Short mmCIF file of C-alpha atoms in Angstrom, two decimals:
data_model
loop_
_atom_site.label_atom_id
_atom_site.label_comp_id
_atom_site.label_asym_id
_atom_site.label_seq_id
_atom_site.Cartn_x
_atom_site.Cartn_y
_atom_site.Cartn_z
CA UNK A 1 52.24 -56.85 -22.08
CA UNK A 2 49.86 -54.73 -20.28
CA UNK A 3 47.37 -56.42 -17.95
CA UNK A 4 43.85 -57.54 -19.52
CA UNK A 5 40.44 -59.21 -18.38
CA UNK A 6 39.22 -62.30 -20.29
CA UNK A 7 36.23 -64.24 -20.66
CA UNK A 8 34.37 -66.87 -23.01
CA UNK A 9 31.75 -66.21 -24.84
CA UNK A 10 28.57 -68.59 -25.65
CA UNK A 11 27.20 -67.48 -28.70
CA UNK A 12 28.51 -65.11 -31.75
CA UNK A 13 25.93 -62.03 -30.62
CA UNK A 14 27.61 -62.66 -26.98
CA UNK A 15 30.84 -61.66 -28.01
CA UNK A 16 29.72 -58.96 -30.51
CA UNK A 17 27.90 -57.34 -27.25
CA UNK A 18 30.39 -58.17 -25.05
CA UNK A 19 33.31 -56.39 -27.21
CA UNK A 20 31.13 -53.34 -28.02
CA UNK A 21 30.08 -53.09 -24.21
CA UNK A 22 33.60 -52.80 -23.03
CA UNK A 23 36.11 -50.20 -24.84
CA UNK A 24 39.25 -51.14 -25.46
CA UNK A 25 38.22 -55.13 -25.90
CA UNK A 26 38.59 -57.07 -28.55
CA UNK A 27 38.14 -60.62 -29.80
CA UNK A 28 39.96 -63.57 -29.66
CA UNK A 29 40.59 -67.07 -31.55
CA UNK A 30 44.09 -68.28 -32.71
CA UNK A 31 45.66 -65.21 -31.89
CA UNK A 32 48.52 -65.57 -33.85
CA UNK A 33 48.77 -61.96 -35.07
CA UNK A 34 47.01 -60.07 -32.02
CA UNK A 35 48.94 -61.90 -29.21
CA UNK A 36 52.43 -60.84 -31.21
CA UNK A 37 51.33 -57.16 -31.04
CA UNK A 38 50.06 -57.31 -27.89
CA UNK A 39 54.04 -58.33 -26.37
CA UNK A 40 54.91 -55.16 -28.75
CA UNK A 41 52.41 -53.19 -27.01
CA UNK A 42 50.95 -52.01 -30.86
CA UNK A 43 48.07 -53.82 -29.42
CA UNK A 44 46.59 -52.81 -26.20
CA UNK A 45 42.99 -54.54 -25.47
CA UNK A 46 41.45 -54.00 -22.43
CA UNK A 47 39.10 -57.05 -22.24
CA UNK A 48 39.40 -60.07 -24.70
CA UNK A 49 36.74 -62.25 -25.83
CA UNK A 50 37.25 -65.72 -26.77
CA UNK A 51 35.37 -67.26 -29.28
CA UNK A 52 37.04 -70.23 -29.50
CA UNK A 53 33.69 -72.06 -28.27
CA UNK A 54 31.60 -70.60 -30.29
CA UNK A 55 30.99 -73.85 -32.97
CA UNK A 56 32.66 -71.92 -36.24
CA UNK A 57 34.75 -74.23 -36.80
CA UNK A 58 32.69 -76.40 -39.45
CA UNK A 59 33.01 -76.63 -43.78
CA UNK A 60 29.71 -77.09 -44.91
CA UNK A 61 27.79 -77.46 -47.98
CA UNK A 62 25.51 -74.65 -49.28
CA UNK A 63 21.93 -75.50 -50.91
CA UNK A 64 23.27 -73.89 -54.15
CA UNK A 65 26.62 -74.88 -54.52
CA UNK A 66 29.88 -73.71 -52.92
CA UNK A 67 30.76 -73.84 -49.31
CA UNK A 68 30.47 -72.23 -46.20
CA UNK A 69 33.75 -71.72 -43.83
CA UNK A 70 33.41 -70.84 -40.22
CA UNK A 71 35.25 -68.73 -38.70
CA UNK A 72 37.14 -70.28 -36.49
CA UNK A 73 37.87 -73.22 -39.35
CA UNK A 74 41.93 -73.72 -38.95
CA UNK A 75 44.10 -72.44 -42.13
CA UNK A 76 45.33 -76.52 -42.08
CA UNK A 77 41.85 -77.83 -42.02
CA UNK A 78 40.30 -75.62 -44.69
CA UNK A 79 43.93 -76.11 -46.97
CA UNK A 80 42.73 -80.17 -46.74
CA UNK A 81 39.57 -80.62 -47.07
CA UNK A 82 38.99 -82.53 -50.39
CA UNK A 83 36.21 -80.07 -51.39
CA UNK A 84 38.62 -77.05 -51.34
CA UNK A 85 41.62 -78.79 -52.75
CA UNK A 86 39.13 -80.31 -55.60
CA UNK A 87 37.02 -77.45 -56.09
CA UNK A 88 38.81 -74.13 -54.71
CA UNK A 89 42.20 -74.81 -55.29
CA UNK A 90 43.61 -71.57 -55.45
CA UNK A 91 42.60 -71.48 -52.09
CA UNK A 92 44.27 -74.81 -51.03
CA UNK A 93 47.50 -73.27 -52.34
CA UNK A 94 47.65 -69.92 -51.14
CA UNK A 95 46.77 -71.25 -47.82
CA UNK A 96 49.39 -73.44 -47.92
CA UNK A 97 51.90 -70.84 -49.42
CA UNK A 98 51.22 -68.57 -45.94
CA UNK A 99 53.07 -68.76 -42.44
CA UNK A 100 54.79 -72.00 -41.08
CA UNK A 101 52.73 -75.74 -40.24
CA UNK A 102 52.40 -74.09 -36.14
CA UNK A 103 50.50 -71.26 -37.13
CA UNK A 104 48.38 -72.84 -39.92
CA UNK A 105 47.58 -75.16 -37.33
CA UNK A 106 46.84 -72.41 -34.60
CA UNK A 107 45.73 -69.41 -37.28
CA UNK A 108 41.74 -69.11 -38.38
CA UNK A 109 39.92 -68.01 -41.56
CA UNK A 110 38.35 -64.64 -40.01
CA UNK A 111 41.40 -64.40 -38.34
CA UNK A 112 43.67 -64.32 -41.75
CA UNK A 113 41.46 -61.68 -43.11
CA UNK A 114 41.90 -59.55 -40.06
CA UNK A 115 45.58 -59.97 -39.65
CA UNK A 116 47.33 -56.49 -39.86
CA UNK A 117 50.07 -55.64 -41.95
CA UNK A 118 53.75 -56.34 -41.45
CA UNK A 119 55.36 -53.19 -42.81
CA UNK A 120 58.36 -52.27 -40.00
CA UNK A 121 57.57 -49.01 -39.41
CA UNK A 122 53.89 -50.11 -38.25
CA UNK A 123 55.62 -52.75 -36.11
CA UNK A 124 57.88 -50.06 -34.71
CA UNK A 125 56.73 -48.19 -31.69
CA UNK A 126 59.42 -46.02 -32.01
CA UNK A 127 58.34 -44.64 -35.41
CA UNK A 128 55.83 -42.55 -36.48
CA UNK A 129 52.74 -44.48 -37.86
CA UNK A 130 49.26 -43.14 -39.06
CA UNK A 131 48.32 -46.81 -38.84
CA UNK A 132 49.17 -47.08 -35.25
CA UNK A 133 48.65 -43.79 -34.40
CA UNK A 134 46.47 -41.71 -36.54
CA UNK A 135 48.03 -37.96 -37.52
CA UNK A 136 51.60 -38.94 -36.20
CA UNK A 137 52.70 -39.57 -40.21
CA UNK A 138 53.91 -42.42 -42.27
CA UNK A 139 57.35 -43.52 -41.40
CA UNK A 140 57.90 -45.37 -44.87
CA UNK A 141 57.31 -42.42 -46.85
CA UNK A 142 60.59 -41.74 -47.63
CA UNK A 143 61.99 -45.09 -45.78
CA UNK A 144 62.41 -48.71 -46.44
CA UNK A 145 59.92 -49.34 -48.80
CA UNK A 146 61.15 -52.54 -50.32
CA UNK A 147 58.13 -54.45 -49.03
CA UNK A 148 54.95 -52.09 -49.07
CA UNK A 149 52.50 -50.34 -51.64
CA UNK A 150 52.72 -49.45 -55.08
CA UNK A 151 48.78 -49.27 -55.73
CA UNK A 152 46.41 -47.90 -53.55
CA UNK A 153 48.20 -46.71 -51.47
CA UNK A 154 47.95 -42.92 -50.24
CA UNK A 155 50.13 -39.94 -48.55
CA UNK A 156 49.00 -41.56 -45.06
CA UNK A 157 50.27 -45.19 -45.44
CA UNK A 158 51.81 -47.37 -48.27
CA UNK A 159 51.52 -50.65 -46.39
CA UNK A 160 50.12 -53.98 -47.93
CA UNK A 161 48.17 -56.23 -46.79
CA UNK A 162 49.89 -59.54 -45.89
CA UNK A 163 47.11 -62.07 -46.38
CA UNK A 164 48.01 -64.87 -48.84
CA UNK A 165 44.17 -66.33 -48.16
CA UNK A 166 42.60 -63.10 -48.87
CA UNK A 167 43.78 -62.61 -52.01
CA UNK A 168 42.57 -66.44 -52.92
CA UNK A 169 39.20 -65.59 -51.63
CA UNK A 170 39.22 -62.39 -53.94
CA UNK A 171 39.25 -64.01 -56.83
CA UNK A 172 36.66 -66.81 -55.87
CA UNK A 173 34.00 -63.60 -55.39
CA UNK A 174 33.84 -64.64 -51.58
CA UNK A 175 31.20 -63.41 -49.38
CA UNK A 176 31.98 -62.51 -45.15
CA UNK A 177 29.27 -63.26 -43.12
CA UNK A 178 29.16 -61.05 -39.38
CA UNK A 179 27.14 -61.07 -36.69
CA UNK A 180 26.49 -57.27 -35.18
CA UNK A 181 26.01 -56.81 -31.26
CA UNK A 182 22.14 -56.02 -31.48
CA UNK A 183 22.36 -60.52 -33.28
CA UNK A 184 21.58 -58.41 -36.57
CA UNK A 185 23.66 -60.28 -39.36
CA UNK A 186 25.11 -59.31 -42.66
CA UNK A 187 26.75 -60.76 -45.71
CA UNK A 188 29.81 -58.54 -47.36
CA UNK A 189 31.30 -58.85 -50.28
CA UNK A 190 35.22 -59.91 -50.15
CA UNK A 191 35.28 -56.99 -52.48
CA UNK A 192 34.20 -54.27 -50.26
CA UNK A 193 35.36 -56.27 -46.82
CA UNK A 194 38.93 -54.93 -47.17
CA UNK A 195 39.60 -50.44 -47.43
CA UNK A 196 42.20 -48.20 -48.99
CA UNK A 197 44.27 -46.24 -46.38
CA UNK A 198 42.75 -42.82 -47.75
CA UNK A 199 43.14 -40.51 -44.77
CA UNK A 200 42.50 -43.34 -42.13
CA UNK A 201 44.76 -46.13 -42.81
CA UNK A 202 43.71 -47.05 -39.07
CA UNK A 203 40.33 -48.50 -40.14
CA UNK A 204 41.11 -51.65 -42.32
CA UNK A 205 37.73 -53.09 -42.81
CA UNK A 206 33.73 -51.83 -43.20
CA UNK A 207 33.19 -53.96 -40.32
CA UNK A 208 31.43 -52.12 -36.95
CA UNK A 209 32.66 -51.88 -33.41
CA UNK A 210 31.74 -55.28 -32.19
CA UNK A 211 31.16 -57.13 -35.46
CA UNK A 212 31.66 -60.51 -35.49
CA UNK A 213 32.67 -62.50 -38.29
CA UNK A 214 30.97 -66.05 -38.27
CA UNK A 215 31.68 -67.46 -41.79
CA UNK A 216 33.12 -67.00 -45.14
CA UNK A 217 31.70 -68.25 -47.91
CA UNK A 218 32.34 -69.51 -51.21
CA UNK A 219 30.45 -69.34 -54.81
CA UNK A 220 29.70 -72.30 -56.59
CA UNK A 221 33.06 -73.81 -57.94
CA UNK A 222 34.12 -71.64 -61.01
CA UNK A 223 36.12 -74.39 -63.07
CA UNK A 224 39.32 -73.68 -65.10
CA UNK A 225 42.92 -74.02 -63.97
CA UNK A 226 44.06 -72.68 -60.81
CA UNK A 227 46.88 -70.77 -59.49
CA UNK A 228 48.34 -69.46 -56.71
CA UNK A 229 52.24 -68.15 -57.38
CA UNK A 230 54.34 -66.60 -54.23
CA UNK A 231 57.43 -64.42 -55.06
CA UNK A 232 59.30 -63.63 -51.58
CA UNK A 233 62.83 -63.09 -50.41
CA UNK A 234 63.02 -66.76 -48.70
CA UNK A 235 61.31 -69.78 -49.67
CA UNK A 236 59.29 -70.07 -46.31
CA UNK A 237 58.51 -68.06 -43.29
CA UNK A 238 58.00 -64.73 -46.34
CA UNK A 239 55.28 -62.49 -46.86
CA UNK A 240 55.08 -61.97 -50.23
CA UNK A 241 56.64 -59.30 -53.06
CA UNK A 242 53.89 -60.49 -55.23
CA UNK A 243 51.78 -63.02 -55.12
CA UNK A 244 49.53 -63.59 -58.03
CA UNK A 245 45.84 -65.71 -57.80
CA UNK A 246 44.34 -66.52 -60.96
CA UNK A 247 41.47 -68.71 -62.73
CA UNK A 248 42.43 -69.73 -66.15
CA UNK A 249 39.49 -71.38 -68.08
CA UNK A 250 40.33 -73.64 -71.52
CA UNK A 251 40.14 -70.63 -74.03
CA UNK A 252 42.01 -68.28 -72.17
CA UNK A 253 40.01 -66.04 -69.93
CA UNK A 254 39.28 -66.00 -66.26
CA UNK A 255 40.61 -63.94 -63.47
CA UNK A 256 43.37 -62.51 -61.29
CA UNK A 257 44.25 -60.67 -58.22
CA UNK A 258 47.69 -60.01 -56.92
CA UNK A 259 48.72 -59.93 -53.39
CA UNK A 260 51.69 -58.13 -51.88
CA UNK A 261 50.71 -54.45 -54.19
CA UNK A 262 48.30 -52.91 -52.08
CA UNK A 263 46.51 -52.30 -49.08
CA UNK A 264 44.36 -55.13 -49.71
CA UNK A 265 44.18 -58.04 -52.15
CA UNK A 266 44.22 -56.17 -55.57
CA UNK A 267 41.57 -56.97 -57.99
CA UNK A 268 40.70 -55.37 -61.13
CA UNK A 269 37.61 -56.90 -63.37
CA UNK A 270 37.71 -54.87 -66.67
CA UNK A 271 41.62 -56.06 -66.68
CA UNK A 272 40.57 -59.40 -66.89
CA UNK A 273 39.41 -58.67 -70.29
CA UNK A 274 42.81 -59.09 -71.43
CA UNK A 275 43.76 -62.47 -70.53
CA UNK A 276 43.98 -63.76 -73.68
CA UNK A 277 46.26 -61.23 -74.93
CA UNK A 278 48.74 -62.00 -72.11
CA UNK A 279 50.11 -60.48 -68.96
CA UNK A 280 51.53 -57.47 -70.22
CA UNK A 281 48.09 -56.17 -71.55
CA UNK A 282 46.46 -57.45 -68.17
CA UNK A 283 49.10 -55.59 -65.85
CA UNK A 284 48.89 -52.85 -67.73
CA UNK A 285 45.03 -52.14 -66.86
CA UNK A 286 45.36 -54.13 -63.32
CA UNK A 287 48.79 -51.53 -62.31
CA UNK A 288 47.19 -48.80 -63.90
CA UNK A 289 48.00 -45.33 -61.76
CA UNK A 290 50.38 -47.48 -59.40
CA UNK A 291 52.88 -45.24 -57.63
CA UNK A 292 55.92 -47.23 -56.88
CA UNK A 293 58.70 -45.52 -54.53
CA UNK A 294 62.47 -45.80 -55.57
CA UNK A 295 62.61 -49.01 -53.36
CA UNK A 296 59.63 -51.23 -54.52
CA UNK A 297 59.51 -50.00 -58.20
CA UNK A 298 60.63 -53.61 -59.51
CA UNK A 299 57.22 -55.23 -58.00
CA UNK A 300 55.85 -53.68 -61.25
CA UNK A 301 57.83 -55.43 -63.90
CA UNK A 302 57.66 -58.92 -61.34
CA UNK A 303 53.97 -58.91 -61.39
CA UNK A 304 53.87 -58.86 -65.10
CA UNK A 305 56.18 -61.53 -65.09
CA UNK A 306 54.80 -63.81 -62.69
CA UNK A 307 51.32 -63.67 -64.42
CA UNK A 308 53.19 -64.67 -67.39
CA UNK A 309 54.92 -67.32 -65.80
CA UNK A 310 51.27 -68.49 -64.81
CA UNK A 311 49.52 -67.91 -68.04
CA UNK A 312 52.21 -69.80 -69.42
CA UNK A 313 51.69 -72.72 -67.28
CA UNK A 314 47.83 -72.25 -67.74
CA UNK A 315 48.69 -73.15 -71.47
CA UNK A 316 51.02 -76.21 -70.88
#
């Protein structure tokens, strides 16, 4: 691990100013993700800022229904609060589908959005990586590919994004709430929070140098039977082939994302349409123009599957 400064910051636009004053820095809260790359040297801050004191940590009410999340809210604390398990449930269950007990208990909500992926190659320093290091190439074009992309993805990086949370919050319409260094604020969409690798797999979110996030919040509660189903190589300790989230309302329709396909949580609206005519004629609008490599072409057929395996329980 290379040697870093450190302090503690006293108020959100503190730390955005802070991290944007100092290259190289970057923020800090569970660290359960950065501190693992930072021993792998993928990672190299500079400066960290900790914003473990900052007072995110809080589920709260909103005037018009839903919730608000802070930031620095625990993955353990925000998979038991009664509201979320009554309310969000989807939520509850993907949380609870991600990681081990430890790093729930250590791991935050902005953090879980931010985490980067897990594809080998990235985690590799030895292999070429556009991810890691832009315009050196993609090391699982061609390679291993049991785990990455099939959607999305591009000729610079086919890795996934390994959030289980993030592709809960995708299909509750979400919003991310930042602070920016100048303490100018913003609310994003969960939508548009998340990029496609394109040409710069390297940049994995619209947010700006410094931006803070403070909160995530949550629509009023949307009704219907929820869903949250993991398919991995091991029970536990897995990031996910495919995970599927999904709303199912009395006569049939709701929504659906899948986790586990893409670069980031993979949501398609009009393909929600379908519902009531089953999975096949959802996947086949959700996967439409999906790529799959010789390695990872099965996650095609297993999506369509587990949404079926959901539906079906949706109708039991």
């Amino acid at each position: 691990m290379k040697p870093f400064t450190y302090e503690r910051a006293r108020s959100p636009a503190e730390a955005a100013a802070a991290v944007v004053r100092q290259p190289g820095a970057k923020f800090i809260a569970g660290g359960t993700n950065l501190l693992d790359l930072m021993k792998l040297q993928i990672e190299t801050p500079t400066h960290l800022v900790d914003v473990n004191g900052l007072q995110l940590d809080r589920i709260e009410p909103l005037p018009e229904g839903g919730l608000r999340i802070g930031a620095l809210v625990r993955n353990t604390d925000l998979a038991a609060d009664e509201r979320v398990r009554r309310d969000y449930a989807v939520l509850a269950r993907a949380l609870l589908a991600g990681a081990s007990g430890q790093l729930r208990n250590k791991a935050t909500t902005a953090g879980n959005l931010l985490q980067r992926t897990r594809c080998p190659y990235f985690y590799d320093p030895a292999q070429p990586c556009n991810k890691r290091r832009p315009g050196s190439g993609c090391s699982a074009i061609g390679g291993v590919s049991r785990q990455l992309a099939v959607i999305g993805a591009s000729e610079a990086c086919i890795a996934t994004n390994p959030s289980d949370m993030a592709v809960a919050m995708r299909v509750l319409d979400a919003q991310v709430e930042t602070v920016k260094p100048d303490g100018a604020t913003r609310r994003i969409p969960i939508a548009e929070f998340h990029l496609l690798p394109g040409e710069t797999p390297q940049t994995e979110t619209v947010l700006e140098p410094g931006e803070l996030i403070t909160a995530v919040t949550l629509p009023p509660p949307a009704g219907g039977r929820h869903f949250y189903c993991k398919v991995r190589d091991r029970a536990s300790y897995a990031f996910a082939l495919v995970s599927v989230a999904a709303i199912v309302q009395k006569d049939g329709t709701g929504r659906v994302a899948l986790g586990g396909v893409a670069h980031k949580p993979w949501r398609v609206e009009a393909a929600e349409e379908a519902l009531p005519r089953g999975a096949a004629a959802v996947t086949e609008r959700l996967l439409a123009g999906a790529r799959p490599a010789p390695d990872n072409a099965f996650k095609l057929p297993l999506a369509e599957r587990t949404l079926g395996a959901v539906l079906a329980a949706a109708r039991s």
